[in-house]
Backbone as JSON Lines, residues from 0, in Angstrom:
{"i":0,"aa":"M","n":[1.04,-1.14,0.21],"ca":[-0.18,-0.05,-0.14],"c":[0.94,1.37,-0.16]}
{"i":1,"aa":"P","n":[0.7,2.41,-1.14],"ca":[1.76,3.23,-0.8],"c":[1.06,4.16,0.46]}
{"i":2,"aa":"R","n":[2.48,5.2,0.48],"ca":[2.26,5.8,1.87],"c":[1.49,6.98,1.56]}
{"i":3,"aa":"S","n":[0.67,7.34,2.66],"ca":[-0.53,8.8,2.59],"c":[0.38,9.68,3.26]}
{"i":4,"aa":"V","n":[0.64,10.83,2.45],"ca":[0.97,11.89,2.86],"c":[-0.17,13.09,2.92]}
{"i":5,"aa":"N","n":[0.06,13.72,3.99],"ca":[-1.43,15.08,4.07],"c":[-0.77,16.2,3.34]}
{"i":6,"aa":"H","n":[-0.84,16.23,2.1],"ca":[-0.39,16.93,1.07],"c":[-1.22,18.61,1.44]}
{"i":7,"aa":"V","n":[-2.46,18.37,1.8],"ca":[-3.12,19.47,1.78],"c":[-2.64,20.58,2.77]}
{"i":8,"aa":"A","n":[-2.58,19.78,4.26],"ca":[-1.79,20.56,5.36],"c":[-0.4,21.14,5.03]}
{"i":9,"aa":"S","n":[0.49,20.75,4.64],"ca":[1.81,20.94,4.18],"c":[1.92,22.1,3.22]}
{"i":10,"aa":"R","n":[0.8,21.54,2.36],"ca":[0.68,22.95,1.47],"c":[0.05,24.23,2.0]}
{"i":11,"aa":"A","n":[-0.63,23.99,2.87],"ca":[-1.28,25.11,3.44],"c":[-0.53,26.06,4.16]}
{"i":12,"aa":"K","n":[0.51,25.35,4.76],"ca":[1.26,25.74,5.68],"c":[2.37,26.56,5.05]}
{"i":13,"aa":"R","n":[3.18,26.14,4.0],"ca":[3.93,26.75,3.11],"c":[3.52,27.74,2.45]}
{"i":14,"aa":"K","n":[2.08,27.96,2.03],"ca":[1.61,29.24,1.46],"c":[1.35,30.21,2.71]}
{"i":15,"aa":"R","n":[0.97,29.6,3.87],"ca":[0.77,30.59,4.78],"c":[1.87,31.4,5.3]}
{"i":16,"aa":"I","n":[3.23,30.85,5.18],"ca":[4.25,31.36,5.8],"c":[4.79,32.41,4.51]}
{"i":17,"aa":"L","n":[4.61,32.06,3.2],"ca":[5.22,32.49,1.85],"c":[4.23,33.85,1.8]}
{"i":18,"aa":"K","n":[3.3,33.58,2.21],"ca":[2.23,35.02,1.94],"c":[2.83,35.74,3.22]}
{"i":19,"aa":"L","n":[3.37,35.58,4.14],"ca":[3.8,36.02,5.31],"c":[5.16,37.25,4.91]}
{"i":20,"aa":"T","n":[5.85,36.09,3.81],"ca":[7.17,36.96,3.47],"c":[7.13,37.74,2.18]}
{"i":21,"aa":"R","n":[5.61,38.3,1.99],"ca":[5.55,39.06,0.61],"c":[6.45,39.98,0.73]}
{"i":22,"aa":"G","n":[6.89,40.74,-0.23],"ca":[7.66,42.22,0.04],"c":[8.87,41.8,0.29]}
{"i":23,"aa":"Y","n":[9.44,40.64,0.61],"ca":[11.06,40.38,0.72],"c":[11.43,40.3,-0.41]}
{"i":24,"aa":"Y","n":[13.14,40.91,-0.3],"ca":[13.73,40.73,-1.57],"c":[14.35,39.37,-1.96]}
{"i":25,"aa":"G","n":[14.31,38.9,-3.25],"ca":[14.91,37.92,-3.9],"c":[14.03,36.83,-3.57]}
{"i":26,"aa":"A","n":[15.13,35.82,-3.25],"ca":[14.56,34.31,-3.16],"c":[14.13,34.2,-1.67]}
{"i":27,"aa":"R","n":[14.28,35.55,-0.82],"ca":[13.69,35.31,0.53],"c":[12.09,35.44,0.46]}
{"i":28,"aa":"K","n":[11.47,35.83,-0.52],"ca":[10.15,35.66,-0.85],"c":[9.18,34.17,-1.44]}
{"i":29,"aa":"N","n":[10.04,34.18,-1.92],"ca":[9.42,32.72,-2.84],"c":[10.36,31.23,-2.72]}
{"i":30,"aa":"V","n":[11.31,31.15,-2.31],"ca":[11.91,29.85,-1.86],"c":[11.47,29.47,-0.7]}
{"i":31,"aa":"W","n":[11.12,28.15,-0.42],"ca":[10.4,27.8,0.88],"c":[11.55,27.72,1.78]}
{"i":32,"aa":"T","n":[12.95,27.16,1.73],"ca":[13.5,27.0,2.97],"c":[14.39,28.46,3.15]}
{"i":33,"aa":"V","n":[14.38,29.38,2.28],"ca":[14.81,30.63,2.57],"c":[14.1,31.66,3.23]}
{"i":34,"aa":"A","n":[12.58,31.27,2.69],"ca":[11.42,32.27,3.3],"c":[11.15,31.86,4.85]}
{"i":35,"aa":"K","n":[11.5,30.42,4.95],"ca":[10.99,30.29,6.27],"c":[11.92,30.92,7.3]}
{"i":36,"aa":"N","n":[13.32,30.23,6.92],"ca":[14.37,30.86,7.38],"c":[14.28,32.42,7.99]}
{"i":37,"aa":"T","n":[13.95,33.26,6.8],"ca":[13.69,34.84,6.98],"c":[12.87,34.92,8.07]}
{"i":38,"aa":"W","n":[11.38,34.36,7.53],"ca":[10.42,34.65,8.61],"c":[10.87,34.25,10.2]}
{"i":39,"aa":"E","n":[11.1,33.36,10.42],"ca":[11.64,33.0,11.63],"c":[12.66,34.0,12.45]}
{"i":40,"aa":"K","n":[13.57,34.17,11.46],"ca":[14.72,35.22,11.97],"c":[13.98,36.72,12.52]}
{"i":41,"aa":"G","n":[13.05,37.01,11.33],"ca":[12.0,38.25,11.71],"c":[11.26,38.14,13.15]}
{"i":42,"aa":"L","n":[10.99,36.72,13.37],"ca":[10.36,36.76,14.53],"c":[11.12,36.99,15.93]}
{"i":43,"aa":"T","n":[12.43,36.55,15.53],"ca":[13.36,36.66,16.49],"c":[13.68,38.31,16.78]}
{"i":44,"aa":"Y","n":[13.99,38.88,15.68],"ca":[14.14,40.42,15.63],"c":[12.99,41.42,16.57]}
{"i":45,"aa":"A","n":[11.7,41.01,16.1],"ca":[10.56,41.38,16.64],"c":[10.82,41.29,17.93]}
{"i":46,"aa":"F","n":[10.83,40.15,18.51],"ca":[10.85,39.89,20.14],"c":[12.02,40.68,20.62]}
{"i":47,"aa":"R","n":[13.08,40.93,20.18],"ca":[14.16,41.3,20.42],"c":[13.71,42.87,20.7]}
{"i":48,"aa":"D","n":[13.3,43.7,19.67],"ca":[13.21,45.04,19.16],"c":[11.91,45.21,20.1]}
{"i":49,"aa":"R","n":[11.24,44.57,20.49],"ca":[9.98,44.92,21.14],"c":[10.47,45.6,22.64]}
{"i":50,"aa":"R","n":[11.58,44.93,23.28],"ca":[12.26,45.21,24.36],"c":[13.0,46.46,23.97]}
{"i":51,"aa":"N","n":[13.85,46.45,23.06],"ca":[14.68,47.66,22.81],"c":[14.09,48.84,22.64]}
{"i":52,"aa":"K","n":[12.73,48.77,22.32],"ca":[11.77,50.23,21.75],"c":[11.65,50.54,23.14]}
{"i":53,"aa":"K","n":[11.34,49.77,24.2],"ca":[11.18,50.38,25.45],"c":[12.34,51.18,25.99]}
{"i":54,"aa":"R","n":[13.65,50.56,25.3],"ca":[14.72,51.16,25.99],"c":[14.89,52.58,25.49]}
{"i":55,"aa":"S","n":[14.57,52.58,23.87],"ca":[14.89,53.67,23.38],"c":[14.24,54.92,23.65]}
{"i":56,"aa":"F","n":[12.57,54.58,24.07],"ca":[11.76,55.92,24.51],"c":[12.27,56.21,25.8]}
{"i":57,"aa":"R","n":[12.88,55.34,26.47],"ca":[12.99,56.01,28.08],"c":[14.58,56.78,27.95]}
{"i":58,"aa":"A","n":[15.29,56.65,27.09],"ca":[16.4,57.4,26.91],"c":[15.87,58.61,26.13]}
{"i":59,"aa":"L","n":[14.84,58.61,25.31],"ca":[14.45,60.19,24.78],"c":[13.64,60.77,25.52]}
{"i":60,"aa":"W","n":[13.12,59.91,26.43],"ca":[12.12,60.8,27.52],"c":[13.27,61.58,28.6]}
{"i":61,"aa":"I","n":[14.21,60.99,28.68],"ca":[15.01,61.44,29.6],"c":[15.83,62.66,28.98]}
{"i":62,"aa":"Q","n":[16.21,62.6,27.6],"ca":[16.74,63.65,27.27],"c":[16.0,64.69,27.12]}
{"i":63,"aa":"R","n":[14.49,64.67,26.93],"ca":[13.72,65.78,26.58],"c":[13.57,66.49,28.15]}
{"i":64,"aa":"I","n":[13.53,65.46,29.23],"ca":[13.44,66.38,30.62],"c":[14.71,66.7,31.11]}
{"i":65,"aa":"N","n":[15.43,66.59,30.81],"ca":[16.87,67.28,31.07],"c":[17.3,68.6,30.38]}
{"i":66,"aa":"A","n":[16.76,68.66,29.38],"ca":[16.98,69.49,28.07],"c":[15.61,70.82,29.06]}
{"i":67,"aa":"A","n":[14.75,70.39,29.36],"ca":[13.57,71.44,29.9],"c":[14.01,71.65,31.28]}
{"i":68,"aa":"A","n":[14.86,70.91,31.92],"ca":[15.16,71.05,33.08],"c":[16.31,72.01,33.23]}
{"i":69,"aa":"R","n":[17.02,71.73,32.51],"ca":[18.27,72.99,32.38],"c":[17.69,74.37,31.89]}
{"i":70,"aa":"Q","n":[16.78,74.35,31.14],"ca":[16.38,75.88,30.86],"c":[15.5,76.26,32.07]}
{"i":71,"aa":"E","n":[15.13,75.59,33.05],"ca":[14.72,76.06,34.1],"c":[15.96,76.27,35.48]}
{"i":72,"aa":"G","n":[17.15,75.6,34.82],"ca":[18.15,76.21,36.05],"c":[18.59,74.75,36.85]}
{"i":73,"aa":"M","n":[17.97,73.84,36.15],"ca":[17.89,72.45,37.27],"c":[18.9,71.44,36.28]}
{"i":74,"aa":"S","n":[19.4,70.24,36.68],"ca":[19.99,69.13,35.8],"c":[18.99,68.26,36.31]}
{"i":75,"aa":"Y","n":[19.03,67.37,35.24],"ca":[17.87,65.99,35.01],"c":[18.09,65.32,36.44]}
{"i":76,"aa":"S","n":[19.35,65.19,37.09],"ca":[19.75,63.91,38.27],"c":[18.92,64.82,39.42]}
{"i":77,"aa":"R","n":[19.39,66.51,39.45],"ca":[18.56,67.18,40.71],"c":[17.19,67.18,40.63]}
{"i":78,"aa":"L","n":[16.55,67.34,39.33],"ca":[15.18,67.21,39.3],"c":[14.59,65.89,39.85]}
{"i":79,"aa":"M","n":[15.03,64.84,39.23],"ca":[14.53,63.87,39.64],"c":[14.59,63.11,41.15]}
{"i":80,"aa":"G","n":[15.75,63.76,41.95],"ca":[16.09,63.63,42.96],"c":[15.16,64.58,43.74]}
{"i":81,"aa":"A","n":[15.12,65.52,43.66],"ca":[14.01,66.48,44.27],"c":[12.73,65.94,44.09]}
{"i":82,"aa":"L","n":[12.16,65.66,43.11],"ca":[10.6,64.98,43.0],"c":[10.4,63.85,43.7]}
{"i":83,"aa":"H","n":[11.33,62.85,43.71],"ca":[11.45,61.57,44.77],"c":[11.52,62.09,46.52]}
{"i":84,"aa":"A","n":[11.99,63.25,46.73],"ca":[12.37,63.72,48.22],"c":[11.18,64.13,48.42]}
{"i":85,"aa":"N","n":[10.26,65.24,47.25],"ca":[9.22,65.55,47.73],"c":[7.86,64.55,47.46]}
{"i":86,"aa":"G","n":[8.31,63.45,47.25],"ca":[6.76,62.68,46.95],"c":[6.21,62.76,45.89]}
{"i":87,"aa":"I","n":[6.59,63.25,45.16],"ca":[5.8,63.56,43.62],"c":[6.24,62.08,42.94]}
{"i":88,"aa":"E","n":[5.16,61.74,42.78],"ca":[4.66,60.37,41.74],"c":[4.71,60.72,40.3]}
{"i":89,"aa":"I","n":[5.27,61.04,39.37],"ca":[5.09,60.97,37.81],"c":[6.35,60.37,37.25]}
{"i":90,"aa":"N","n":[5.51,59.67,36.26],"ca":[6.79,58.81,35.39],"c":[7.4,59.71,34.23]}
{"i":91,"aa":"R","n":[8.53,59.07,33.98],"ca":[9.28,59.91,32.95],"c":[8.51,60.3,31.35]}
{"i":92,"aa":"K","n":[7.61,59.22,31.11],"ca":[6.87,59.43,30.0],"c":[6.0,60.71,30.26]}
{"i":93,"aa":"V","n":[5.31,60.8,31.34],"ca":[4.5,62.02,31.35],"c":[5.22,63.41,31.71]}
{"i":94,"aa":"L","n":[6.23,63.17,32.19],"ca":[7.04,64.37,32.48],"c":[7.68,64.92,30.78]}
{"i":95,"aa":"A","n":[7.84,63.99,30.32],"ca":[8.7,64.31,29.31],"c":[7.59,64.66,28.25]}
{"i":96,"aa":"D","n":[6.15,64.5,28.17],"ca":[5.31,65.1,27.41],"c":[4.86,66.43,27.69]}
{"i":97,"aa":"L","n":[5.12,66.48,29.39],"ca":[4.69,68.13,29.71],"c":[5.81,68.94,29.31]}
{"i":98,"aa":"A","n":[7.22,68.51,29.36],"ca":[8.15,69.51,28.72],"c":[8.06,69.7,27.68]}
{"i":99,"aa":"V","n":[7.58,69.23,26.81],"ca":[7.47,69.54,25.05],"c":[6.16,69.9,24.93]}
{"i":100,"aa":"N","n":[4.56,69.26,25.44],"ca":[3.69,70.15,24.91],"c":[3.24,70.92,26.2]}
{"i":101,"aa":"H","n":[3.34,71.05,27.28],"ca":[3.25,71.99,28.37],"c":[4.2,72.43,29.02]}
{"i":102,"aa":"P","n":[5.19,73.27,28.47],"ca":[5.98,73.94,29.39],"c":[5.57,74.86,30.5]}
{"i":103,"aa":"E","n":[4.59,75.43,30.7],"ca":[4.16,76.16,31.7],"c":[3.7,74.8,32.9]}
{"i":104,"aa":"A","n":[3.18,73.55,32.54],"ca":[2.9,72.98,33.56],"c":[4.28,72.51,34.24]}
{"i":105,"aa":"F","n":[5.18,72.07,33.34],"ca":[6.19,71.5,33.61],"c":[7.24,72.51,34.49]}
{"i":106,"aa":"K","n":[7.12,74.0,34.06],"ca":[7.82,75.04,34.76],"c":[7.26,74.82,36.44]}
{"i":107,"aa":"A","n":[5.97,74.82,36.28],"ca":[5.12,74.81,37.64],"c":[5.78,73.69,38.61]}
{"i":108,"aa":"I","n":[5.93,72.44,38.13],"ca":[6.73,71.18,38.85],"c":[8.0,71.76,39.15]}
{"i":109,"aa":"V","n":[8.51,72.11,38.37],"ca":[10.14,72.22,38.76],"c":[10.13,73.52,39.82]}
{"i":110,"aa":"D","n":[9.14,74.32,39.92],"ca":[9.24,75.42,41.01],"c":[8.55,74.87,42.27]}
{"i":111,"aa":"K","n":[7.89,73.81,41.97],"ca":[7.57,73.27,43.7],"c":[8.6,72.38,43.93]}
{"i":112,"aa":"V","n":[9.51,71.8,43.26],"ca":[10.38,71.09,43.95],"c":[11.61,71.88,44.26]}
{"i":113,"aa":"K","n":[11.89,73.31,43.87],"ca":[13.31,73.74,44.02],"c":[13.07,74.23,45.22]}
């Protein structure tokens, strides 16, 4: 008796991954083994960079807070130390947003901790 292979499922799996690699360059979009490896590597990069994105945004927020604090005559580290000493619980994301979009509110916070 001949061997039975489930071609329907294996072809569907290949089609699904080849569909995900549309837009890639050269053989990465249409050669099964190359496309599969590229797609798997892309998932690895995505996992890594979801964490790196958090790192990058935190660094950006710190730079913005530092620039705004220095305009008010304070350094970033002194400002953050003063915020914690006065018990003001405000995170860097919100503080950076205030520094960029609402400088008068940021100035009020700095004046409060001085």
